[in-house]
Amino acid sequence: AQTVTQSQPEMSVQEAETVTLSCTYDTSENNYYLFWYKQPPSRQMILVIRQEAYKQQNATENRFSVNFQKAAKSFSLKISDSQLGDTAMYFCAFMRTSGSRLTFGEGTQLTVNP
Amino acid sequence: NAGVTQTPKFRVLKTGQSMTLLCAQDMNHEYMYWYRQDPGMGLRLIHYSVGEGTTAKGEVPDGYNVSRLKKQNFLLGLESAAPSQTSVYFCASKRQTGTNTGELFFGEGSRLTVL
């Protein structure tokens, strides 16, 4: 079974600064997807970024980028130029490429301070 | 674009009562899921379905039943609600084939309180 661990229950950052959220996972699979989802106070789950394990290049979406270290089974999310609207719960998640189930970490509550 | 719609959004039950949460998706997705979200535990998979007429257990299936009689609908039932089932429930769906098959699309969640 796959497990996903987010060791930072809460983090805070000043507006316009950069913050990195950590995620580690455990799997014996070689082909899989990794995701970061954002859940603002509205409760809606929003996909922030995805990474396919076979791709060595780290995924980037505007101010969001990941540091994917496959050997270390680490998948951190970097948010640059933090904005107040980035305040949310962030979940790291794992899915086997051939699978159908998405496994989530415990979540990190990020607060962006003005 | 409706996407994934859950009803009801809020519900309060007494212990022992039964209820059904309805999930509907209009994206013709094959896979559908029910998760529950509890503080400090992330989202945990209750049951899922890989196609019409099929269901499977997830991590925390006890106390819940599901049905997928139509491709677009996935129902989650609580036959005898318990306070431990107080949670926020999320439905999600994804496509089976094509591009970006890993991405799940979520409903807005349903908050259930069992007294």
Coordinates of N, CA and C in Angstrom, one line a residue:
Chain A
A1 N 0.8 -1.2 0.0 CA 0.0 0.0 0.0 C 0.9 1.3 0.0
Q2 N 0.4 2.3 -0.7 CA 1.1 3.5 -0.7 C 0.8 4.4 0.5
T3 N 1.7 5.1 0.9 CA 1.5 6.1 2.0 C 2.1 7.5 1.6
V4 N 1.4 8.5 2.0 CA 1.9 9.9 1.7 C 1.9 10.6 3.1
T5 N 3.0 11.3 3.3 CA 3.3 12.0 4.6 C 3.6 13.4 4.4
Q6 N 2.8 14.3 5.0 CA 3.2 15.7 5.1 C 3.5 16.1 6.5
S7 N 4.7 16.4 6.8 CA 5.2 16.5 8.1 C 4.9 17.9 8.7
Q8 N 4.4 18.8 7.9 CA 4.2 20.2 8.4 C 2.7 20.5 8.5
P9 N 2.1 20.3 9.7 CA 0.6 20.6 9.8 C 0.3 22.0 9.5
E10 N 1.1 23.0 9.8 CA 0.8 24.4 9.6 C 2.1 25.1 9.2
M11 N 1.9 26.1 8.3 CA 3.0 27.0 7.9 C 2.4 28.3 7.6
S12 N 3.3 29.3 7.8 CA 2.9 30.7 7.4 C 4.0 31.4 6.7
V13 N 3.6 32.4 5.9 CA 4.6 33.1 5.0 C 4.1 34.5 4.9
Q14 N 5.0 35.4 4.7 CA 4.6 36.8 4.4 C 4.3 37.0 2.9
E15 N 3.3 37.8 2.7 CA 2.9 38.1 1.3 C 4.2 38.5 0.5
A16 N 4.2 38.0 -0.7 CA 5.3 38.2 -1.7 C 6.6 37.3 -1.5
E17 N 6.6 36.6 -0.4 CA 7.8 35.7 -0.1 C 7.5 34.4 -0.7
T18 N 8.5 33.5 -0.6 CA 8.5 32.1 -1.1 C 8.4 31.1 0.1
V19 N 7.6 30.1 -0.2 CA 7.4 29.1 0.9 C 7.5 27.7 0.2
T20 N 8.0 26.7 0.9 CA 8.1 25.4 0.4 C 7.3 24.4 1.3
L21 N 6.5 23.6 0.8 CA 5.7 22.6 1.5 C 6.3 21.2 1.2
S22 N 6.5 20.4 2.2 CA 7.1 19.1 2.1 C 6.1 18.0 1.9
C23 N 6.6 17.0 1.2 CA 5.8 15.8 1.1 C 6.7 14.6 0.8
T24 N 6.5 13.5 1.5 CA 7.2 12.3 1.1 C 6.2 11.2 0.9
Y25 N 6.6 10.2 0.2 CA 5.7 9.1 -0.1 C 6.5 7.8 -0.1
D26 N 5.7 6.7 0.0 CA 6.3 5.4 0.1 C 5.6 4.5 -0.9
T27 N 6.3 3.9 -1.9 CA 5.7 3.1 -2.9 C 6.8 2.2 -3.4
S28 N 6.4 1.0 -3.9 CA 7.3 0.1 -4.6 C 7.1 0.2 -6.2
E29 N 6.1 1.1 -6.5 CA 5.8 1.3 -7.9 C 6.9 2.2 -8.6
N30 N 6.9 2.0 -9.9 CA 7.9 2.8 -10.7 C 7.1 3.9 -11.5
N31 N 5.9 3.6 -11.8 CA 5.1 4.6 -12.7 C 3.9 5.1 -11.9
Y32 N 3.9 6.4 -11.7 CA 2.8 7.0 -10.9 C 2.7 8.4 -11.1
Y33 N 1.6 9.0 -10.6 CA 1.4 10.5 -10.6 C 1.5 11.0 -9.2
L34 N 2.0 12.2 -9.1 CA 2.0 12.9 -7.8 C 1.2 14.3 -8.1
F35 N 0.5 14.7 -7.1 CA -0.3 15.9 -7.2 C -0.2 16.7 -6.0
W36 N -0.4 18.0 -6.2 CA -0.7 18.9 -5.1 C -2.1 19.5 -5.3
Y37 N -3.0 19.4 -4.3 CA -4.3 20.0 -4.4 C -4.4 21.1 -3.3
K38 N -5.2 22.1 -3.6 CA -5.4 23.2 -2.7 C -6.8 23.2 -2.3
Q39 N -7.1 23.4 -1.0 CA -8.4 23.5 -0.5 C -8.6 24.8 0.3
P40 N -9.1 25.9 -0.4 CA -9.4 27.1 0.3 C -10.5 27.0 1.3
P41 N -10.8 28.1 2.0 CA -11.9 28.0 3.0 C -13.3 27.6 2.3
S42 N -13.4 27.8 1.1 CA -14.6 27.4 0.4 C -14.8 25.9 0.3
R43 N -13.8 25.2 0.7 CA -13.8 23.7 0.8 C -13.6 23.1 -0.6
Q44 N -13.6 23.8 -1.7 CA -13.5 23.2 -3.0 C -12.0 22.7 -3.2
M45 N -11.9 21.5 -3.7 CA -10.6 20.9 -4.0 C -10.1 21.3 -5.3
I46 N -9.0 22.0 -5.4 CA -8.5 22.5 -6.7 C -7.1 21.9 -7.0
L47 N -6.9 21.4 -8.2 CA -5.6 20.9 -8.6 C -4.7 22.0 -8.8
V48 N -3.5 21.9 -8.1 CA -2.5 23.0 -8.3 C -1.5 22.6 -9.3
I49 N -1.0 21.3 -9.2 CA 0.1 20.9 -10.1 C 0.2 19.4 -10.0
R50 N 0.7 18.8 -11.1 CA 0.8 17.4 -11.2 C 2.2 17.0 -11.8
Q51 N 2.7 15.9 -11.4 CA 4.0 15.4 -11.9 C 3.9 13.9 -12.2
E52 N 4.4 13.6 -13.4 CA 4.4 12.2 -13.8 C 5.8 11.6 -13.5
A53 N 5.9 10.5 -12.8 CA 7.1 10.0 -12.3 C 8.2 9.7 -13.3
Y54 N 7.7 9.4 -14.5 CA 8.7 9.1 -15.6 C 9.4 10.4 -16.1
K55 N 8.8 11.5 -15.8 CA 9.4 12.8 -16.3 C 10.4 13.3 -15.3
Q56 N 11.7 13.5 -15.7 CA 12.7 14.0 -14.8 C 12.5 15.5 -14.6
Q57 N 12.0 16.2 -15.5 CA 11.8 17.7 -15.4 C 10.7 18.0 -14.4
N58 N 11.0 18.9 -13.5 CA 10.0 19.3 -12.5 C 8.9 20.1 -13.1
A59 N 7.7 19.8 -12.7 CA 6.5 20.5 -13.2 C 6.5 22.0 -12.6
T60 N 6.0 22.9 -13.5 CA 5.8 24.3 -13.1 C 4.5 24.8 -13.6
E61 N 3.8 25.5 -12.7 CA 2.5 26.2 -13.1 C 2.6 27.6 -12.6
N62 N 3.0 28.5 -13.4 CA 3.0 29.9 -13.0 C 3.9 30.1 -11.7
R63 N 3.3 30.5 -10.6 CA 4.1 30.7 -9.3 C 4.4 29.4 -8.6
F64 N 3.8 28.3 -9.0 CA 3.9 27.0 -8.3 C 4.9 26.1 -9.1
S65 N 5.8 25.5 -8.3 CA 6.7 24.6 -8.9 C 7.0 23.5 -7.9
V66 N 7.5 22.3 -8.4 CA 7.7 21.2 -7.5 C 9.2 20.8 -7.6
N67 N 9.7 20.2 -6.5 CA 11.0 19.6 -6.5 C 10.8 18.1 -6.3
F68 N 10.8 17.4 -7.4 CA 10.5 15.9 -7.4 C 11.9 15.2 -7.4
Q69 N 12.0 14.5 -6.3 CA 13.2 13.6 -6.1 C 12.8 12.2 -6.0
K70 N 12.8 11.5 -7.1 CA 12.2 10.2 -7.2 C 13.0 9.2 -6.3
A71 N 14.3 9.2 -6.3 CA 15.0 8.3 -5.5 C 14.7 8.5 -4.0
A72 N 14.6 9.7 -3.6 CA 14.3 10.0 -2.2 C 12.8 10.0 -1.9
K73 N 12.0 9.8 -2.9 CA 10.6 9.7 -2.7 C 10.1 11.0 -2.0
S74 N 10.5 12.1 -2.6 CA 10.1 13.4 -2.0 C 9.5 14.3 -3.1
F75 N 8.5 15.0 -2.8 CA 7.7 15.8 -3.7 C 7.3 17.1 -3.1
S76 N 8.2 18.1 -3.0 CA 7.8 19.4 -2.4 C 7.2 20.4 -3.3
L77 N 6.4 21.3 -2.8 CA 5.8 22.3 -3.5 C 6.4 23.7 -3.1
K78 N 6.8 24.5 -4.1 CA 7.3 25.8 -3.9 C 6.3 26.8 -4.4
I79 N 5.9 27.7 -3.6 CA 5.1 28.8 -4.0 C 5.9 30.1 -3.9
S80 N 6.0 30.7 -5.1 CA 6.8 32.0 -5.2 C 5.8 33.2 -5.1
D81 N 6.3 34.3 -4.7 CA 5.5 35.5 -4.6 C 4.1 35.2 -4.0
S82 N 4.1 34.7 -2.8 CA 2.9 34.3 -2.2 C 1.9 35.4 -2.1
Q83 N 0.6 35.0 -2.4 CA -0.5 36.0 -2.3 C -1.5 35.6 -1.3
L84 N -2.3 36.5 -0.8 CA -3.3 36.3 0.2 C -4.2 35.1 -0.2
G85 N -4.5 35.1 -1.5 CA -5.4 34.0 -2.0 C -4.8 32.6 -1.9
D86 N -3.5 32.5 -1.6 CA -2.9 31.2 -1.5 C -3.2 30.6 -0.2
T87 N -3.7 31.4 0.8 CA -4.1 30.8 2.1 C -5.1 29.7 1.9
A88 N -4.7 28.5 2.3 CA -5.5 27.3 2.1 C -4.9 26.1 2.7
M89 N -5.6 25.0 2.7 CA -5.0 23.7 3.1 C -4.4 23.1 1.8
Y90 N -3.2 22.6 1.9 CA -2.6 21.9 0.7 C -2.4 20.4 1.0
F91 N -2.8 19.6 0.0 CA -2.7 18.2 0.1 C -1.8 17.7 -1.0
C92 N -0.9 16.8 -0.6 CA -0.1 16.0 -1.5 C -0.8 14.7 -1.8
A93 N -0.7 14.2 -3.0 CA -1.5 13.0 -3.3 C -0.7 12.1 -4.3
F94 N -1.0 10.8 -4.2 CA -0.3 9.8 -5.1 C -1.3 8.9 -5.8
M95 N -1.0 8.6 -7.0 CA -1.8 7.6 -7.7 C -0.9 6.8 -8.6
R96 N -1.0 5.5 -8.6 CA -0.3 4.6 -9.6 C -0.8 4.9 -11.0
T97 N 0.1 4.9 -11.9 CA -0.3 5.2 -13.3 C -1.4 4.2 -13.8
S98 N -1.2 2.9 -13.3 CA -2.2 1.9 -13.8 C -3.3 1.7 -12.7
G99 N -3.3 2.6 -11.7 CA -4.3 2.4 -10.7 C -5.5 3.3 -10.8
S100 N -6.4 3.2 -9.8 CA -7.6 4.0 -9.8 C -7.8 4.8 -8.5
R101 N -6.9 4.6 -7.6 CA -7.1 5.2 -6.3 C -6.1 6.3 -6.0
L102 N -6.6 7.4 -5.5 CA -5.7 8.5 -5.1 C -5.5 8.5 -3.6
T103 N -4.3 8.5 -3.1 CA -4.0 8.5 -1.7 C -3.5 9.9 -1.3
F104 N -4.1 10.4 -0.2 CA -3.7 11.8 0.2 C -2.8 11.8 1.4
G105 N -2.0 12.8 1.6 CA -1.4 13.1 2.8 C -2.3 13.8 3.8
E106 N -1.8 14.1 5.0 CA -2.6 14.7 6.0 C -3.0 16.2 5.8
G107 N -2.2 16.8 4.9 CA -2.5 18.2 4.7 C -1.6 19.2 5.4
T108 N -1.3 20.3 4.8 CA -0.6 21.4 5.4 C -1.4 22.7 5.3
Q109 N -1.7 23.3 6.4 CA -2.5 24.6 6.4 C -1.5 25.7 6.2
L110 N -1.6 26.4 5.1 CA -0.7 27.5 4.8 C -1.5 28.8 5.0
T111 N -0.9 29.7 5.7 CA -1.5 31.0 5.9 C -0.5 32.1 5.4
V112 N -1.0 32.9 4.5 CA -0.2 34.0 3.9 C -0.6 35.3 4.7
N113 N 0.4 35.9 5.3 CA 0.1 37.1 6.1 C 0.4 38.4 5.3
P114 N -0.4 39.4 5.5 CA -0.2 40.7 4.7 C 1.0 41.4 5.3
Chain B
N1 N -20.9 24.9 -16.6 CA -20.4 23.5 -16.5 C -20.6 23.1 -15.0
A2 N -21.5 22.1 -14.8 CA -21.8 21.6 -13.5 C -20.6 20.8 -12.9
G3 N -20.0 19.9 -13.7 CA -18.9 19.1 -13.2 C -19.4 18.0 -12.3
V4 N -19.0 18.1 -11.0 CA -19.5 17.1 -10.0 C -20.3 17.8 -9.0
T5 N -21.5 17.3 -8.8 CA -22.5 17.9 -7.9 C -22.9 17.0 -6.8
Q6 N -22.9 17.5 -5.6 CA -23.2 16.7 -4.4 C -24.5 17.2 -3.8
T7 N -25.4 16.4 -3.4 CA -26.5 16.8 -2.6 C -26.8 15.8 -1.5
P8 N -27.2 16.3 -0.3 CA -27.3 17.7 0.1 C -25.9 18.2 0.5
K9 N -25.8 19.5 0.7 CA -24.5 20.2 1.1 C -24.3 20.1 2.6
F10 N -25.4 20.1 3.3 CA -25.4 20.0 4.8 C -26.5 19.0 5.3
R11 N -26.2 18.3 6.4 CA -27.2 17.5 6.9 C -26.9 17.2 8.4
V12 N -27.9 17.2 9.2 CA -27.8 16.8 10.6 C -28.6 15.6 10.9
L13 N -28.0 14.6 11.4 CA -28.8 13.3 11.7 C -28.7 13.0 13.2
K14 N -29.6 12.2 13.6 CA -29.5 11.6 14.9 C -28.9 10.2 14.8
T15 N -28.3 9.8 15.8 CA -27.7 8.4 15.8 C -28.7 7.4 15.5
G16 N -28.4 6.5 14.6 CA -29.3 5.5 14.1 C -30.1 5.8 12.9
Q17 N -30.2 7.0 12.5 CA -30.9 7.4 11.3 C -30.2 7.0 10.1
S18 N -30.9 6.9 9.0 CA -30.2 6.6 7.7 C -30.3 7.8 6.8
M19 N -29.4 7.8 5.8 CA -29.5 8.8 4.8 C -28.6 8.4 3.6
T20 N -28.9 9.1 2.5 CA -28.1 8.9 1.2 C -27.6 10.2 0.7
L21 N -26.3 10.2 0.4 CA -25.7 11.3 -0.3 C -25.6 10.9 -1.8
L22 N -26.0 11.9 -2.6 CA -26.0 11.7 -4.1 C -24.9 12.5 -4.7
C23 N -24.2 11.8 -5.6 CA -23.2 12.5 -6.4 C -23.5 12.3 -7.9
A24 N -23.5 13.4 -8.6 CA -23.8 13.3 -10.1 C -22.7 14.1 -10.8
Q25 N -22.2 13.4 -11.9 CA -21.2 14.1 -12.7 C -21.6 14.1 -14.2
D26 N -21.3 15.2 -14.9 CA -21.8 15.3 -16.3 C -20.6 15.3 -17.3
M27 N -19.5 14.7 -16.9 CA -18.3 14.6 -17.7 C -18.1 13.3 -18.3
N28 N -19.0 12.4 -18.2 CA -18.9 11.0 -18.7 C -17.7 10.2 -18.2
H29 N -17.4 10.5 -17.0 CA -16.2 9.8 -16.4 C -16.6 8.4 -16.0
E30 N -15.6 7.5 -16.1 CA -15.8 6.1 -15.7 C -15.7 5.9 -14.2
Y31 N -14.7 6.6 -13.6 CA -14.4 6.3 -12.2 C -15.1 7.4 -11.3
M32 N -15.6 6.9 -10.2 CA -16.2 7.8 -9.2 C -15.8 7.3 -7.8
Y33 N -15.7 8.3 -6.9 CA -15.1 8.1 -5.6 C -15.9 8.8 -4.5
W34 N -15.9 8.2 -3.3 CA -16.4 8.9 -2.1 C -15.2 8.9 -1.1
Y35 N -14.9 10.1 -0.6 CA -13.9 10.3 0.4 C -14.6 11.0 1.6
R36 N -14.0 10.8 2.7 CA -14.3 11.6 3.9 C -13.1 12.4 4.4
Q37 N -13.3 13.6 4.9 CA -12.3 14.4 5.3 C -12.5 14.8 6.8
D38 N -11.5 14.4 7.6 CA -11.5 14.7 9.0 C -10.2 15.5 9.4
P39 N -10.3 16.3 10.4 CA -9.1 17.2 10.7 C -7.9 16.3 11.0
G40 N -6.7 16.7 10.4 CA -5.5 16.0 10.6 C -5.3 14.7 9.9
M41 N -6.3 14.3 9.2 CA -6.3 12.9 8.5 C -6.4 13.0 7.0
G42 N -6.4 14.2 6.5 CA -6.5 14.3 5.0 C -7.8 13.7 4.5
L43 N -7.8 13.3 3.3 CA -9.0 12.6 2.7 C -8.8 11.1 2.7
R44 N -9.7 10.4 3.2 CA -9.6 8.9 3.2 C -10.7 8.3 2.3
L45 N -10.3 7.4 1.5 CA -11.3 6.8 0.5 C -12.2 5.8 1.2
I46 N -13.5 6.0 1.0 CA -14.5 5.1 1.6 C -14.9 4.0 0.6
H47 N -15.4 4.3 -0.6 CA -15.7 3.4 -1.6 C -15.4 4.1 -3.0
Y48 N -15.2 3.2 -4.0 CA -15.1 3.8 -5.3 C -15.7 2.9 -6.3
S49 N -15.8 3.4 -7.6 CA -16.4 2.6 -8.7 C -15.6 2.8 -9.9
V50 N -15.3 1.8 -10.6 CA -14.6 1.9 -11.9 C -15.5 1.8 -13.1
G51 N -16.8 1.7 -12.9 CA -17.7 1.7 -14.0 C -19.1 1.4 -13.5
E52 N -20.1 1.7 -14.4 CA -21.5 1.4 -14.0 C -21.7 0.0 -13.5
G53 N -22.4 -0.1 -12.4 CA -22.7 -1.5 -11.9 C -21.6 -2.1 -11.1
T54 N -20.4 -1.4 -10.9 CA -19.3 -1.9 -10.1 C -19.0 -1.0 -8.9
T55 N -18.6 -1.6 -7.8 CA -18.2 -0.8 -6.7 C -17.0 -1.6 -6.0
A56 N -16.2 -0.9 -5.2 CA -15.1 -1.5 -4.5 C -14.9 -0.8 -3.2
K57 N -14.3 -1.5 -2.2 CA -14.1 -0.8 -0.9 C -12.7 -0.1 -0.9
G58 N -12.7 1.0 -0.2 CA -11.5 1.8 0.0 C -10.9 1.6 1.3
E59 N -10.3 2.6 1.9 CA -9.6 2.5 3.2 C -10.6 2.3 4.4
V60 N -11.7 3.0 4.4 CA -12.6 3.1 5.5 C -14.0 2.8 5.1
P61 N -14.4 1.6 4.7 CA -15.7 1.3 4.1 C -16.8 1.0 5.2
D62 N -16.3 0.7 6.4 CA -17.3 0.2 7.4 C -18.4 1.2 7.7
G63 N -19.6 0.8 7.7 CA -20.7 1.6 8.0 C -21.3 2.4 6.8
Y64 N -20.8 2.1 5.7 CA -21.2 2.8 4.4 C -21.6 1.7 3.4
N65 N -22.5 2.1 2.5 CA -22.8 1.3 1.3 C -22.9 2.3 0.1
V66 N -22.6 1.7 -1.0 CA -22.7 2.6 -2.3 C -23.4 1.8 -3.4
S67 N -23.8 2.6 -4.3 CA -24.4 2.0 -5.5 C -24.1 2.9 -6.7
R68 N -23.9 2.2 -7.9 CA -23.6 2.9 -9.1 C -24.5 2.3 -10.2
L69 N -25.7 2.6 -10.2 CA -26.7 2.1 -11.1 C -26.6 2.8 -12.5
K70 N -26.3 4.1 -12.5 CA -26.1 4.8 -13.7 C -24.7 5.4 -13.7
K71 N -24.1 5.5 -14.9 CA -22.7 5.9 -15.0 C -22.5 7.3 -14.3
Q72 N -23.5 8.2 -14.4 CA -23.3 9.5 -14.0 C -23.6 9.7 -12.5
N73 N -24.1 8.7 -11.8 CA -24.5 8.9 -10.4 C -23.7 7.9 -9.5
F74 N -23.4 8.3 -8.3 CA -22.7 7.4 -7.3 C -23.3 7.8 -6.0
L75 N -24.0 6.9 -5.4 CA -24.7 7.1 -4.1 C -24.0 6.5 -3.0
L76 N -23.9 7.3 -1.9 CA -23.3 6.8 -0.6 C -24.4 6.8 0.4
G77 N -24.5 5.6 1.0 CA -25.6 5.4 2.0 C -25.0 5.1 3.4
L78 N -25.7 5.7 4.4 CA -25.4 5.4 5.8 C -26.7 4.7 6.3
E79 N -26.6 3.4 6.7 CA -27.8 2.7 7.1 C -28.2 3.1 8.6
S80 N -27.2 3.2 9.4 CA -27.4 3.5 10.8 C -26.3 4.5 11.3
A81 N -26.6 5.8 11.2 CA -25.5 6.8 11.4 C -25.0 6.7 12.8
A82 N -23.7 6.9 12.9 CA -23.0 7.0 14.2 C -22.3 8.3 14.3
P83 N -22.0 8.8 15.5 CA -21.3 10.1 15.7 C -19.9 10.1 15.0
S84 N -19.3 8.9 14.9 CA -18.0 8.8 14.3 C -18.1 9.1 12.8
Q85 N -19.3 9.1 12.3 CA -19.4 9.4 10.8 C -19.6 10.9 10.6
T86 N -19.6 11.7 11.6 CA -19.6 13.1 11.5 C -18.3 13.5 10.7
S87 N -18.5 14.2 9.5 CA -17.3 14.4 8.7 C -17.8 15.3 7.5
V88 N -16.8 15.7 6.7 CA -17.2 16.3 5.4 C -16.9 15.2 4.3
Y89 N -17.9 15.0 3.5 CA -17.8 13.9 2.5 C -17.6 14.6 1.1
F90 N -16.6 14.0 0.4 CA -16.4 14.5 -1.0 C -16.6 13.4 -2.0
C91 N -17.2 13.8 -3.1 CA -17.3 12.9 -4.2 C -16.3 13.4 -5.3
A92 N -15.8 12.5 -6.1 CA -14.9 12.9 -7.1 C -15.1 11.9 -8.3
S93 N -14.6 12.3 -9.5 CA -14.6 11.5 -10.6 C -13.4 11.7 -11.5
K94 N -13.1 10.7 -12.3 CA -12.0 10.9 -13.3 C -12.3 10.0 -14.5
R95 N -11.6 10.4 -15.6 CA -11.7 9.6 -16.8 C -10.8 8.4 -16.7
Q96 N -11.1 7.4 -17.5 CA -10.3 6.2 -17.5 C -9.2 6.3 -18.5
T97 N -9.4 6.9 -19.7 CA -8.5 6.9 -20.7 C -8.3 8.3 -21.3
G98 N -7.3 8.5 -22.1 CA -7.0 9.8 -22.7 C -6.0 10.5 -21.9
T99 N -5.9 11.8 -22.1 CA -4.9 12.6 -21.4 C -5.3 13.0 -20.0
N100 N -4.3 13.2 -19.2 CA -4.5 13.6 -17.8 C -5.5 12.7 -17.1
T101 N -5.3 11.4 -17.2 CA -6.2 10.4 -16.6 C -6.0 10.4 -15.1
G102 N -4.9 11.0 -14.6 CA -4.7 10.9 -13.1 C -5.6 11.9 -12.4
E103 N -6.0 12.9 -13.0 CA -6.7 14.0 -12.3 C -8.1 13.7 -11.8
L104 N -8.3 13.9 -10.5 CA -9.7 13.8 -10.0 C -10.4 15.1 -10.0
F105 N -11.7 15.1 -10.3 CA -12.5 16.3 -10.2 C -13.4 16.2 -9.0
F106 N -13.5 17.1 -8.2 CA -14.2 17.0 -6.9 C -15.5 17.8 -6.9
G107 N -16.4 17.3 -6.1 CA -17.6 18.1 -5.8 C -17.2 19.1 -4.6
E108 N -18.2 19.8 -4.2 CA -18.0 20.9 -3.2 C -18.0 20.4 -1.8
G109 N -18.3 19.1 -1.6 CA -18.4 18.5 -0.3 C -19.7 18.6 0.4
S110 N -20.0 17.7 1.3 CA -21.2 17.6 2.1 C -20.9 17.5 3.5
R111 N -21.3 18.4 4.3 CA -21.0 18.3 5.8 C -22.1 17.6 6.5
L112 N -21.7 16.5 7.1 CA -22.7 15.7 7.8 C -22.4 15.7 9.3
T113 N -23.4 16.0 10.1 CA -23.2 15.9 11.6 C -24.2 14.9 12.1
V114 N -23.6 14.0 12.9 CA -24.4 13.0 13.6 C -24.4 13.2 15.1
L115 N -25.6 13.5 15.6 CA -25.7 13.8 17.0 C -26.0 12.6 17.9

